[in-house]
Short mmCIF file of C-alpha atoms in Angstrom, two decimals:
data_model
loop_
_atom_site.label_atom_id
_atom_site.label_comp_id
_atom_site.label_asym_id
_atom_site.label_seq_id
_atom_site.Cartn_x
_atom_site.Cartn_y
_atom_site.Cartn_z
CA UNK A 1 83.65 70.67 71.27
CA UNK A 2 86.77 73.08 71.27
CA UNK A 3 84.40 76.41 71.62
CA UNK A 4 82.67 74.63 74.31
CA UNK A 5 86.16 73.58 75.94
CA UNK A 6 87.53 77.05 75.40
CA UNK A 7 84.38 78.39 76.99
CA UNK A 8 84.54 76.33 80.07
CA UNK A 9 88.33 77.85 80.14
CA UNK A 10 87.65 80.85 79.89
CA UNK A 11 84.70 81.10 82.69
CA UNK A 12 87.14 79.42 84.92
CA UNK A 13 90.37 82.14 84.88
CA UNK A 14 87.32 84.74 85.24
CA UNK A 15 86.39 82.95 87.95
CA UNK A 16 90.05 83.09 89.40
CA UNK A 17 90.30 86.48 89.26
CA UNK A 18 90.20 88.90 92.44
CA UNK A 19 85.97 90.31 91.84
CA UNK A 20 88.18 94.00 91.82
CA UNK A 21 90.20 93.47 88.73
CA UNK A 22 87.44 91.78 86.97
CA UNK A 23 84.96 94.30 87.25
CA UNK A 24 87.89 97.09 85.70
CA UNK A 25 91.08 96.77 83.45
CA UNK A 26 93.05 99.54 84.53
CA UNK A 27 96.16 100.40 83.60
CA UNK A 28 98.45 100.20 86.93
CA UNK A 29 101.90 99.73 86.63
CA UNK A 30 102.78 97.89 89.26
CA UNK A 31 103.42 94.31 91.26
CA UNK A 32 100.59 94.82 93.72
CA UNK A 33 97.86 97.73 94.15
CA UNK A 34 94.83 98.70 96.02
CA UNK A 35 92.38 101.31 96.41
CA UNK A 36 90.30 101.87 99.34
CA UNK A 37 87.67 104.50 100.61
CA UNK A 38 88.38 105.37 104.08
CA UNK A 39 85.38 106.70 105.81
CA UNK A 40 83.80 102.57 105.03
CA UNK A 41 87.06 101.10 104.38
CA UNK A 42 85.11 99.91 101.38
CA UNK A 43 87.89 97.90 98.88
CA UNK A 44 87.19 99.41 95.22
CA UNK A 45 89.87 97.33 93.23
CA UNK A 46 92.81 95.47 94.30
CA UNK A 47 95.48 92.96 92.40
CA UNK A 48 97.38 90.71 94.48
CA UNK A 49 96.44 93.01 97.20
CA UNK A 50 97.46 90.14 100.39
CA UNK A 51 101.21 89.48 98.70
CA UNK A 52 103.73 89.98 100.57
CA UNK A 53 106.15 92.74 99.74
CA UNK A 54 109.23 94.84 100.80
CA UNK A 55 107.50 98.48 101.49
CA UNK A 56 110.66 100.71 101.81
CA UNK A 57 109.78 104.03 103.29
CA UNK A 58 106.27 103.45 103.12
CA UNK A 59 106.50 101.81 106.33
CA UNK A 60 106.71 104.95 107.70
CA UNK A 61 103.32 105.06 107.96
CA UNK A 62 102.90 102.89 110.82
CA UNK A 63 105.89 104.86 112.69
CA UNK A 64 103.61 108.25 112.35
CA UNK A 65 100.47 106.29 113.16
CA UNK A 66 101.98 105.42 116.75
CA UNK A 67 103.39 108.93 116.94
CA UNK A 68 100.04 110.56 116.26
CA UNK A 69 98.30 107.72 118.70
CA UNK A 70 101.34 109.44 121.44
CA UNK A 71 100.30 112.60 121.17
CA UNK A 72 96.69 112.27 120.91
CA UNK A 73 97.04 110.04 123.90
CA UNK A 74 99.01 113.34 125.84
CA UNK A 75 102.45 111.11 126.20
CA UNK A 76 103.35 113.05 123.62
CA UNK A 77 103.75 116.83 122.68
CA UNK A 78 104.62 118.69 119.28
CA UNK A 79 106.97 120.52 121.11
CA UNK A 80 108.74 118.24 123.25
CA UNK A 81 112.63 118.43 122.73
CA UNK A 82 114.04 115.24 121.26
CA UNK A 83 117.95 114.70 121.53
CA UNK A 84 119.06 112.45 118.30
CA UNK A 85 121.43 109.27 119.48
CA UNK A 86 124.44 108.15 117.07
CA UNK A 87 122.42 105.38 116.77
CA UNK A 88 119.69 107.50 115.03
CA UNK A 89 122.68 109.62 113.51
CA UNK A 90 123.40 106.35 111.44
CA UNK A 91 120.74 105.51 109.63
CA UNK A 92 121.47 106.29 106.21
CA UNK A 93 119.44 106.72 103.22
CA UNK A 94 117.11 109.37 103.14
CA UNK A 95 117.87 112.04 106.23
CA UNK A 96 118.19 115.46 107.58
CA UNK A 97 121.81 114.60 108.67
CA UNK A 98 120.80 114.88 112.06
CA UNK A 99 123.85 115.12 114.47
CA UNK A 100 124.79 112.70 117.62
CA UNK A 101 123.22 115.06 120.71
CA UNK A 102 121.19 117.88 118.35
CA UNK A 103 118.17 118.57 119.93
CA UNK A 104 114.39 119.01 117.66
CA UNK A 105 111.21 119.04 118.82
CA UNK A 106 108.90 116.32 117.93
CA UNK A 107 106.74 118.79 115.29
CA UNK A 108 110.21 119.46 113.11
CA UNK A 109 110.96 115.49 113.64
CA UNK A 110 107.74 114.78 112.13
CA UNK A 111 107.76 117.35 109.26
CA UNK A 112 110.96 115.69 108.32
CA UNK A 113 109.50 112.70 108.36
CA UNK A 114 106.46 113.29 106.27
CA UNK A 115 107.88 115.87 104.20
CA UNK A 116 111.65 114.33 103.38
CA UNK A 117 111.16 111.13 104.25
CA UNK A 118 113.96 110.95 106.76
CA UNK A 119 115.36 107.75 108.32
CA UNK A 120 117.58 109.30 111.22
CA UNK A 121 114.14 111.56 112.54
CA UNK A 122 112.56 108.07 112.33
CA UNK A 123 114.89 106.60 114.30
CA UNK A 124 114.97 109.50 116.33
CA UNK A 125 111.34 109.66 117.49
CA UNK A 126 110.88 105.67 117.94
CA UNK A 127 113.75 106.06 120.35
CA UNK A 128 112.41 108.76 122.64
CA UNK A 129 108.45 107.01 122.29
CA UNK A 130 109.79 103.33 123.52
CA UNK A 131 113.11 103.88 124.66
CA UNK A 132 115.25 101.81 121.73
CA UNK A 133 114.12 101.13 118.01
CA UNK A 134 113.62 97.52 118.85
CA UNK A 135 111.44 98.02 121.34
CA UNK A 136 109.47 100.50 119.18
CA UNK A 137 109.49 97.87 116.21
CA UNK A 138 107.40 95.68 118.61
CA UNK A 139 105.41 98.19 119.42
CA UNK A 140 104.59 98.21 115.27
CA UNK A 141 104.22 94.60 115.23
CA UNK A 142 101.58 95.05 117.86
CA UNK A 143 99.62 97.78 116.14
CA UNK A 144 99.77 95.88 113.49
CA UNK A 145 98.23 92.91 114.49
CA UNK A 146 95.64 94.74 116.70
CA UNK A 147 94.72 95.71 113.15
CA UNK A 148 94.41 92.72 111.38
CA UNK A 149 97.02 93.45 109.00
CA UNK A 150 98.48 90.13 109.12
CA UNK A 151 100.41 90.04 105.82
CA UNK A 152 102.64 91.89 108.26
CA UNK A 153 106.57 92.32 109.57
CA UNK A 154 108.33 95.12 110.31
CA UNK A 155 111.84 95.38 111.48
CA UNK A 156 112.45 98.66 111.61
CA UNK A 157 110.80 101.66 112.33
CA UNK A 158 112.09 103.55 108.47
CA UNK A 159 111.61 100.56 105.64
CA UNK A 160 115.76 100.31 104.99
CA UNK A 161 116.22 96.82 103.16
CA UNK A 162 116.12 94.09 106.41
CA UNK A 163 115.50 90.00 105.84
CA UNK A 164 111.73 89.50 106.30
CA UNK A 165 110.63 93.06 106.52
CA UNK A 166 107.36 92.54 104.37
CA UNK A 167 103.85 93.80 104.31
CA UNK A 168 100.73 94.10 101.32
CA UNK A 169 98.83 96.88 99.58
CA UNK A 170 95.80 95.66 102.02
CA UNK A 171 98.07 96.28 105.02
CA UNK A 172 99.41 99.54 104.00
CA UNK A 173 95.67 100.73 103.20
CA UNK A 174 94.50 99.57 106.59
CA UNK A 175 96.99 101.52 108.32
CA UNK A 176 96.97 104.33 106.09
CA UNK A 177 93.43 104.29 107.24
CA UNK A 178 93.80 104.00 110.77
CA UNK A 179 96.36 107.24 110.56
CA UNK A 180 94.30 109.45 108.50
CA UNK A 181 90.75 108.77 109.75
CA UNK A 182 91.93 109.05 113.61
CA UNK A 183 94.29 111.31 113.38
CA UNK A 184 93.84 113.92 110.44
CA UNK A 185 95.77 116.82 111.70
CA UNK A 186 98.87 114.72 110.26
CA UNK A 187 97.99 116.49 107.54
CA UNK A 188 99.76 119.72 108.50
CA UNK A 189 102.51 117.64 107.65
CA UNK A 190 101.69 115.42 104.96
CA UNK A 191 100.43 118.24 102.75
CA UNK A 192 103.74 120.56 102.93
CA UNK A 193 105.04 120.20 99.47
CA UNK A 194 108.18 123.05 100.16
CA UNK A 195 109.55 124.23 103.73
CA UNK A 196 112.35 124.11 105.82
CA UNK A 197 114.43 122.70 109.44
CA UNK A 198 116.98 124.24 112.10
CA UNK A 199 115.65 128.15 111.10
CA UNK A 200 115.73 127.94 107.73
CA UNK A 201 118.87 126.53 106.83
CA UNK A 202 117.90 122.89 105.81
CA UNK A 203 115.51 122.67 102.90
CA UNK A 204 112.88 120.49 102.38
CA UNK A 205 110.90 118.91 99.57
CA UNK A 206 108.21 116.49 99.44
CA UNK A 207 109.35 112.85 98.17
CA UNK A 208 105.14 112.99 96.95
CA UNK A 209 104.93 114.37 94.06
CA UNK A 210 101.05 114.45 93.97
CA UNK A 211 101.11 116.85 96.35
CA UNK A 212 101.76 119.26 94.09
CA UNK A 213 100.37 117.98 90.95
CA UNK A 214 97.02 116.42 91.75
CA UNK A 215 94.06 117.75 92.69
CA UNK A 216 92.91 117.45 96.71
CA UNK A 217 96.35 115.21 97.21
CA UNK A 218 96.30 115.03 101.03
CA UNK A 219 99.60 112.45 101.64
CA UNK A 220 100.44 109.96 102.44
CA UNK A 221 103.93 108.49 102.03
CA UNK A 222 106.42 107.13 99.19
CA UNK A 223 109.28 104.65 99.42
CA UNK A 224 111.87 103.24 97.12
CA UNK A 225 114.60 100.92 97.41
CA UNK A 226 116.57 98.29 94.77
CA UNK A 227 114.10 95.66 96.25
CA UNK A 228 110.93 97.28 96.60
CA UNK A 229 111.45 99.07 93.72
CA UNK A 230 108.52 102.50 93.45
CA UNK A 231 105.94 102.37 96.30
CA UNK A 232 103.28 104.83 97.31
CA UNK A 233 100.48 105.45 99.39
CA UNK A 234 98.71 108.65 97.85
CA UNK A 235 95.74 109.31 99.60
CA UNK A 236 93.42 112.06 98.10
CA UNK A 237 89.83 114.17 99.02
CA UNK A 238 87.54 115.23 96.78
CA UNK A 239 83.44 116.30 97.49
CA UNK A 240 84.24 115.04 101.05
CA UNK A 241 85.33 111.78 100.15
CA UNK A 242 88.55 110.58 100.50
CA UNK A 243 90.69 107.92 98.71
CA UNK A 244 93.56 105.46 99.62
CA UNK A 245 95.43 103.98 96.96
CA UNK A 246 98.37 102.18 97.08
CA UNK A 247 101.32 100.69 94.72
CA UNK A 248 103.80 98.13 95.28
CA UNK A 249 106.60 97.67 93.45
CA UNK A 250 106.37 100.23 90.22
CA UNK A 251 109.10 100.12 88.24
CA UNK A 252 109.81 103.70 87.56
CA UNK A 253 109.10 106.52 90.15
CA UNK A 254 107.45 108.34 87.38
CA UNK A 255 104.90 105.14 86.66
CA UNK A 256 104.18 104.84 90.64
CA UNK A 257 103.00 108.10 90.37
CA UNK A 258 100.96 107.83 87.47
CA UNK A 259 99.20 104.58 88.88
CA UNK A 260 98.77 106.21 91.99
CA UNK A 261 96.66 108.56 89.77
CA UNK A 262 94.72 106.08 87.51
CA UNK A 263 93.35 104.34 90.88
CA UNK A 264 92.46 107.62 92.33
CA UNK A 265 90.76 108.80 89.11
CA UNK A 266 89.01 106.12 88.80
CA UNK A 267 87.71 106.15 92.63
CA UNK A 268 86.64 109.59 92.15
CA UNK A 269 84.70 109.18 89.11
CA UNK A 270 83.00 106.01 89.63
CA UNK A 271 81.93 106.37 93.33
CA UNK A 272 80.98 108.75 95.85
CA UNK A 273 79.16 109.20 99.67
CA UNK A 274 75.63 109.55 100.89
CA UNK A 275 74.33 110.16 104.23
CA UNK A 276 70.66 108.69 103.57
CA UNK A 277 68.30 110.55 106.61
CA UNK A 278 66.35 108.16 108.26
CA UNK A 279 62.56 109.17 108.56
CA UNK A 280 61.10 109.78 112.22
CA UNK A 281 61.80 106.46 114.00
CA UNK A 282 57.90 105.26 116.05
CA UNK A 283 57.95 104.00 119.26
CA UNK A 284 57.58 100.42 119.71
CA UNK A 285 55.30 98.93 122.31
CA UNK A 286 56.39 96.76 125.22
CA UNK A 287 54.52 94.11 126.38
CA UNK A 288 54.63 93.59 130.58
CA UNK A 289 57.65 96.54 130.29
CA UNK A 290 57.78 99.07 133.05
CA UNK A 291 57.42 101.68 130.12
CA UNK A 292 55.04 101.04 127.47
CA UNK A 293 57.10 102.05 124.43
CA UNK A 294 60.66 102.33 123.73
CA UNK A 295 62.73 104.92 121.50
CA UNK A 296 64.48 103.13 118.31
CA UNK A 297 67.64 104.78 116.89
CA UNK A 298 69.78 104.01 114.30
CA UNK A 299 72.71 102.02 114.86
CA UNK A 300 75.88 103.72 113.81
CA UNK A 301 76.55 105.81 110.55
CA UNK A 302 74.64 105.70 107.78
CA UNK A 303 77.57 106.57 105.43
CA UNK A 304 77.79 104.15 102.19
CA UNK A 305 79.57 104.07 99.52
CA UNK A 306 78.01 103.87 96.17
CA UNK A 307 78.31 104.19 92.68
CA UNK A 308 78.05 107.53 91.56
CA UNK A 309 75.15 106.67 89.05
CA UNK A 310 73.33 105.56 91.86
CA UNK A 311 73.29 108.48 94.15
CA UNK A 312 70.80 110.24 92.95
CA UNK A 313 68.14 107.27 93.16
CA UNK A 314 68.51 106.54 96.84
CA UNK A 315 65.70 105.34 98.67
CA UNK A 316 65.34 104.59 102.41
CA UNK A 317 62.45 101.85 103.84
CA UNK A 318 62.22 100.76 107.48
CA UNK A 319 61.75 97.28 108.84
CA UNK A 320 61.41 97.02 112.59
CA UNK A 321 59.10 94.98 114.95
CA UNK A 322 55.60 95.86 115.60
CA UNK A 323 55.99 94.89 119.50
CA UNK A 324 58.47 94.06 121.81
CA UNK A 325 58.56 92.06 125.13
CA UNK A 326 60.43 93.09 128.19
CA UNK A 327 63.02 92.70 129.05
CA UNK A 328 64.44 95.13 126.34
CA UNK A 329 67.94 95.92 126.32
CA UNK A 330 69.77 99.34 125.65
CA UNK A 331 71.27 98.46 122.39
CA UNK A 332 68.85 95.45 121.63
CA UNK A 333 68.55 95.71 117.55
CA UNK A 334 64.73 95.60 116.46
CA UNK A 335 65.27 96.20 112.62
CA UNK A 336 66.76 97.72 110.06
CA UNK A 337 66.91 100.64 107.94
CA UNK A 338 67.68 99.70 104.07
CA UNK A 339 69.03 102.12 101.56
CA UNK A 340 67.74 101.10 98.26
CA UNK A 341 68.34 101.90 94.79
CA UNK A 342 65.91 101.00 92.26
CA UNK A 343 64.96 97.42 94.03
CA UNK A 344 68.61 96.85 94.64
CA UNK A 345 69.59 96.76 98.41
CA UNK A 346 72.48 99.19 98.87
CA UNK A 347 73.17 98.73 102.65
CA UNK A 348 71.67 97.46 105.86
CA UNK A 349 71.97 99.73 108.90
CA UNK A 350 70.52 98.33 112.30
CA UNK A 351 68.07 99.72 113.95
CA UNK A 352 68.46 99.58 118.18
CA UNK A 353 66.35 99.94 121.31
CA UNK A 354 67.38 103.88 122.47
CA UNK A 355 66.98 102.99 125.88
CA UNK A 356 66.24 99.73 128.42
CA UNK A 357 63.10 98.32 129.51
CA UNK A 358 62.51 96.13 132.75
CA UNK A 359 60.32 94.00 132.90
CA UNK A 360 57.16 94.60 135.88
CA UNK A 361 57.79 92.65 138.65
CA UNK A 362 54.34 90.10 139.52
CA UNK A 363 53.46 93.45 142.40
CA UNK A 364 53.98 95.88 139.70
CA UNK A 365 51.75 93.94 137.62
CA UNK A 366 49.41 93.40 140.44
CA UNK A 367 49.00 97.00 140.87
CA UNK A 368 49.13 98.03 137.43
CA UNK A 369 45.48 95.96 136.66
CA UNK A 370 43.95 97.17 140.27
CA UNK A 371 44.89 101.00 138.96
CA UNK A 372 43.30 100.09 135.41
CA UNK A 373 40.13 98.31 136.64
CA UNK A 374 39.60 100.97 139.62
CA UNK A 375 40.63 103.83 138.35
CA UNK A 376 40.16 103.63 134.83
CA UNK A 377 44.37 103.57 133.56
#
């Protein structure tokens, strides 16, 4: 009766685990972590990914991310001259020491950023995007919720210690995401391990150490304080795929690193991306349409994510109707395409009407069966 009790037990705390951290042991140092794949934003392990944590400098991430939106959007130019406030000037912490009045351009601000981690060029950009840091912060809290990260509060644009500033390793990957999926050329920054401000008189060096020691580092952005303790998001590429992984809350800058490593190994070797090819897509008929077929494409990308013992047994079948009837809308989905691996269903990627089809009118109709029985079609 005790086996059978401790049984019962035991299936029940495996039950209660996240399905991530069951499926892997791994050995992350840390309060909270995540990995994530970015082209899918595909989760491939997580531990108390939704708790809510301080995120020091890390929040960062989400001041670059509405910098990069800025200048993508042309609001915003690399070298447009930003004057630093004594607001800015007095941020503490991390900085370049900028001084009340000194002038940068937004490419330097950002290299500091990225590269040094530095609170006044922060404060410095927020200020010229929105006007004041407050009214940038809500500008963050905005993004943020547009994005669904709703584990969510920032209070500042640089991650300095402030009551209820809080986010989660599912946050921070979603952003992290959103930053380097839309907006890669951050990477001209993110990837600078050694350079230099104001003509070569202010040194930098990158706060990431994977930059330097791990293979296809790309970013993103550490952070440390008393509270948060060792946070990082490291994101990495390797064979065109690209990895997010975040800690919260390491204790040692040394193990954040390390962790950050162990989750990015482990992405790399277990998984990897396939572009399965669809075979040629047939017409489908249309019943009392003013054309008689319509064009079927596929639906989006065909990108998955799948285990890399899997990749090599990838199989594509096609499901889609035999007729249609019009009306048939641009768009309308009429099947699927499934990539399959040995009998197992990988992903399902719609299949859509190319194009729309009206339906004939009763006169179009009319004259449709006159030219047919007249005429011969």
């Amino acid at each position: 009766m005790k086996r059978i009790f401790s049984l019962l037990l035991a299936l029940l705390l495996l039950a209660l685990l996240p399905p991530a951290a069951r499926a892997e042991d791994l050995a992350v140092e840390s309060r909270a972590c995540l990995l994530m794949e970015k082209t899918t934003g595909q989760v491939l392990y997580a531990v108390n990914e939704h708790e809510q944590l301080e995120p020091a400098s890390v929040t960062k991430i989400m001041t670059l991310l509405l910098v990069m939106e800025a200048i993508d959007a042309g609001t915003l130019g690399y070298d447009d001259t930003v004057t630093a406030s004594a607001y800015a000037c007095s941020m503490g912490g991390s900085q370049i020491w900028l001084k009340e009045n000194e002038q940068m351009t937004v490419h330097d601000l950002l290299k500091a950023v990225c590269v040094a981690s530095a609170n006044d060029a922060s404060v410095a950009l927020a200020e010229h995007i929105a006007g004041s840091a407050e009214a940038f912060v809500e500008k963050m809290n905005q993004r943020a919720k547009e994005l669904g990260m709703n584990d969510t509060t920032f209070r500042n644009p640089t991650g300095l210690p402030a009551d209820g500033h809080v986010t989660s390793a599912y946050d921070i990957a979603v952003m992290s995401r959103e930053l380097i999926l839309h907006h890669p050329d951050i990477r001209q920054f993110t990837t600078i391990w050694m350079d230099s401000l104001r003509n070569g008189e202010f040194g930098l060096n990158n706060t990431n150490k994977l930059i330097r020691y791990y293979q296809g580092s790309t970013g993103l952005k550490t952070g440390s304080t008393d509270a948060a303790q060792y946070c990082i998001s490291a994101t990495a590429e390797r064979d065109g795929m690209e990895l997010i992984a975040v800690i919260l809350k390491s204790p040692t800058s040394t193990q954040r690193f390390e962790s950050a490593k162990v989750l990015l190994n482990y992405g790399f070797a277990s998984y990897g991306l396939a572009s399965p090819e669809p075979p040629a897509l047939s017409l489908i008929p249309v019943t009392l349409g003013e054309e008689a077929a319509v064009a079927v494409r596929m639906e989006g990308d065909s990108t998955i994510l799948a285990p890399r013992e899997k990749l090599g047994s990838l199989e594509v079948e096609i499901d889609q109707e035999e007729a249609l009837s019009a009306p048939v809308e641009a768009g309308q989905v009429v099947g699927q395409m499934r990539v399959v691996s040995n009998g197992e269903v990988l992903a399902e990627i719609p299949l859509a009407a190319e194009r729309s089809v009206a339906r004939l009118t009763y006169w179009q109709l009319l004259l449709r069966c006159l030219k047919t029985a007249f005429l011969g079609g």
